[in-house]
PDB file of C-alpha atoms in Angstrom:
ATOM      1  CA  MET A   1     100.885  19.654 116.675  1.00 76.00           C
ATOM      2  CA  ALA A   2     100.058  23.193 117.717  1.00 89.00           C
ATOM      3  CA  ARG A   3      99.099  25.793 115.140  1.00 93.00           C
ATOM      4  CA  ILE A   4     101.537  28.438 113.919  1.00 96.00           C
ATOM      5  CA  LYS A   5     100.178  31.848 114.855  1.00 96.00           C
ATOM      6  CA  ALA A   6     101.458  34.568 112.530  1.00 95.00           C
ATOM      7  CA  ALA A   7     101.142  38.350 112.432  1.00 95.00           C
ATOM      8  CA  ILE A   8     101.534  40.344 109.230  1.00 96.00           C
ATOM      9  CA  ILE A   9     103.313  43.689 109.198  1.00 95.00           C
ATOM     10  CA  GLY A  10     102.012  45.546 106.172  1.00 95.00           C
ATOM     11  CA  ALA A  11      98.909  44.529 104.211  1.00 96.00           C
ATOM     12  CA  GLY A  12     100.549  45.029 100.812  1.00 96.00           C
ATOM     13  CA  ASN A  13     100.880  42.916  97.688  1.00 97.00           C
ATOM     14  CA  CYS A  14     103.177  40.299  99.267  1.00 97.00           C
ATOM     15  CA  ALA A  15     100.802  39.825 102.196  1.00 97.00           C
ATOM     16  CA  SER A  16      97.891  39.562  99.770  1.00 97.00           C
ATOM     17  CA  ALA A  17      99.592  36.827  97.747  1.00 96.00           C
ATOM     18  CA  PHE A  18     100.606  34.973 100.939  1.00 96.00           C
ATOM     19  CA  VAL A  19      97.139  35.017 102.539  1.00 96.00           C
ATOM     20  CA  GLN A  20      95.399  34.173  99.264  1.00 96.00           C
ATOM     21  CA  GLY A  21      97.887  31.329  98.761  1.00 95.00           C
ATOM     22  CA  LEU A  22      97.090  29.904 102.183  1.00 95.00           C
ATOM     23  CA  THR A  23      93.383  30.082 101.363  1.00 96.00           C
ATOM     24  CA  HIS A  24      93.854  28.481  97.939  1.00 96.00           C
ATOM     25  CA  TYR A  25      95.988  25.562  99.120  1.00 95.00           C
ATOM     26  CA  ARG A  26      93.673  24.846 102.054  1.00 95.00           C
ATOM     27  CA  ALA A  27      90.739  24.571  99.654  1.00 95.00           C
ATOM     28  CA  HIS A  28      92.701  22.565  97.048  1.00 94.00           C
ATOM     29  CA  PRO A  29      95.133  20.263  98.897  1.00 91.00           C
ATOM     30  CA  GLY A  30      96.343  18.512  95.752  1.00 89.00           C
ATOM     31  CA  ALA A  31      96.815  21.645  93.629  1.00 92.00           C
ATOM     32  CA  PRO A  32     100.240  22.118  92.057  1.00 92.00           C
ATOM     33  CA  GLY A  33     102.442  25.029  93.033  1.00 90.00           C
ATOM     34  CA  LEU A  34     103.818  24.264  96.479  1.00 91.00           C
ATOM     35  CA  MET A  35     107.204  22.599  96.650  1.00 92.00           C
ATOM     36  CA  ASN A  36     106.395  21.282 100.144  1.00 93.00           C
ATOM     37  CA  ARG A  37     102.922  21.403 101.636  1.00 92.00           C
ATOM     38  CA  THR A  38     104.304  20.073 104.917  1.00 93.00           C
ATOM     39  CA  ILE A  39     107.558  21.204 106.551  1.00 94.00           C
ATOM     40  CA  GLY A  40     108.789  19.912 109.891  1.00 94.00           C
ATOM     41  CA  GLY A  41     105.435  18.270 110.513  1.00 94.00           C
ATOM     42  CA  TYR A  42     103.535  21.545 109.996  1.00 96.00           C
ATOM     43  CA  ASP A  43     101.003  21.776 107.174  1.00 95.00           C
ATOM     44  CA  VAL A  44      99.554  24.778 105.326  1.00 95.00           C
ATOM     45  CA  ASP A  45      96.408  24.225 107.404  1.00 95.00           C
ATOM     46  CA  ASP A  46      98.398  24.843 110.603  1.00 96.00           C
ATOM     47  CA  ILE A  47      99.144  28.512 109.796  1.00 95.00           C
ATOM     48  CA  GLU A  48      96.760  30.963 111.441  1.00 94.00           C
ATOM     49  CA  ILE A  49      96.923  34.720 110.808  1.00 95.00           C
ATOM     50  CA  VAL A  50      96.129  36.317 114.165  1.00 94.00           C
ATOM     51  CA  ALA A  51      97.032  39.982 113.590  1.00 95.00           C
ATOM     52  CA  CYS A  52      97.857  42.489 110.879  1.00 96.00           C
ATOM     53  CA  PHE A  53      99.320  45.986 111.106  1.00 97.00           C
ATOM     54  CA  ASP A  54      99.554  48.728 108.484  1.00 95.00           C
ATOM     55  CA  VAL A  55      99.919  52.518 108.304  1.00 94.00           C
ATOM     56  CA  ALA A  56      97.710  53.233 105.273  1.00 94.00           C
ATOM     57  CA  ALA A  57      94.410  54.900 106.157  1.00 94.00           C
ATOM     58  CA  GLU A  58      92.731  52.864 103.372  1.00 95.00           C
ATOM     59  CA  LYS A  59      93.570  49.634 105.210  1.00 97.00           C
ATOM     60  CA  VAL A  60      93.506  50.395 108.953  1.00 97.00           C
ATOM     61  CA  GLY A  61      90.235  49.404 110.584  1.00 97.00           C
ATOM     62  CA  ARG A  62      89.173  47.076 107.788  1.00 96.00           C
ATOM     63  CA  SER A  63      89.059  43.304 107.904  1.00 96.00           C
ATOM     64  CA  LEU A  64      92.233  41.661 106.659  1.00 95.00           C
ATOM     65  CA  SER A  65      90.498  40.352 103.534  1.00 94.00           C
ATOM     66  CA  GLU A  66      89.220  43.857 102.665  1.00 95.00           C
ATOM     67  CA  ALA A  67      92.566  45.531 103.398  1.00 96.00           C
ATOM     68  CA  LEU A  68      94.435  43.115 101.136  1.00 96.00           C
ATOM     69  CA  GLN A  69      92.319  44.286  98.188  1.00 95.00           C
ATOM     70  CA  ALA A  70      92.473  48.013  99.054  1.00 95.00           C
ATOM     71  CA  ALA A  71      94.470  50.491  96.971  1.00 93.00           C
ATOM     72  CA  PRO A  72      97.272  50.740  96.173  1.00 94.00           C
ATOM     73  CA  ASN A  73      97.443  46.919  96.149  1.00 96.00           C
ATOM     74  CA  ASN A  74      97.169  45.421  92.675  1.00 96.00           C
ATOM     75  CA  THR A  75      97.700  41.712  93.315  1.00 95.00           C
ATOM     76  CA  LEU A  76      95.466  39.537  91.158  1.00 95.00           C
ATOM     77  CA  LYS A  77      92.649  38.117  93.283  1.00 94.00           C
ATOM     78  CA  PHE A  78      92.732  34.324  92.999  1.00 94.00           C
ATOM     79  CA  ALA A  79      91.215  33.326  96.348  1.00 95.00           C
ATOM     80  CA  ASP A  80      88.754  34.829  98.819  1.00 92.00           C
ATOM     81  CA  PRO A  81      90.480  34.836 102.210  1.00 91.00           C
ATOM     82  CA  SER A  82      88.546  35.212 105.426  1.00 82.00           C
ATOM     83  CA  GLY A  83      89.588  35.672 109.018  1.00 78.00           C
ATOM     84  CA  GLY A  84      92.705  37.385 110.232  1.00 80.00           C
ATOM     85  CA  GLY A  85      90.774  39.949 112.194  1.00 90.00           C
ATOM     86  CA  ARG A  86      90.896  43.700 111.838  1.00 96.00           C
ATOM     87  CA  VAL A  87      93.939  45.584 110.556  1.00 97.00           C
ATOM     88  CA  GLU A  88      95.401  47.706 113.344  1.00 97.00           C
ATOM     89  CA  ARG A  89      97.450  50.882 113.001  1.00 96.00           C
ATOM     90  CA  GLY A  90     101.174  50.226 113.101  1.00 93.00           C
ATOM     91  CA  ARG A  91     103.924  52.652 114.057  1.00 88.00           C
ATOM     92  CA  THR A  92     105.104  55.059 111.394  1.00 85.00           C
ATOM     93  CA  LEU A  93     108.838  54.422 111.134  1.00 81.00           C
ATOM     94  CA  ASP A  94     109.691  55.387 107.567  1.00 74.00           C
ATOM     95  CA  GLY A  95     108.675  59.047 107.497  1.00 66.00           C
ATOM     96  CA  LEU A  96     105.346  58.368 105.798  1.00 58.00           C
TER      97      LEU A  96
END
């Protein structure tokens, strides 16, 4: 099957937990915590983060793994994600 290419809008705490989770379950296929490792024939290994956008100056221009640990994020670090490319500047739509 083809890979699932995903883009992340906002490199906040939820994105951090998601990307770290992907990294963790790829490295530990039998680890508990996932209800279904495979859905519709797609596995955790099939998800590829190809882009990330954010508006915070602390995150834009950094690698995804660096941006996910940048302030004001406070998600516990439980995996060391790599890849995902550079965080690009997104449109400001909320009056930031």
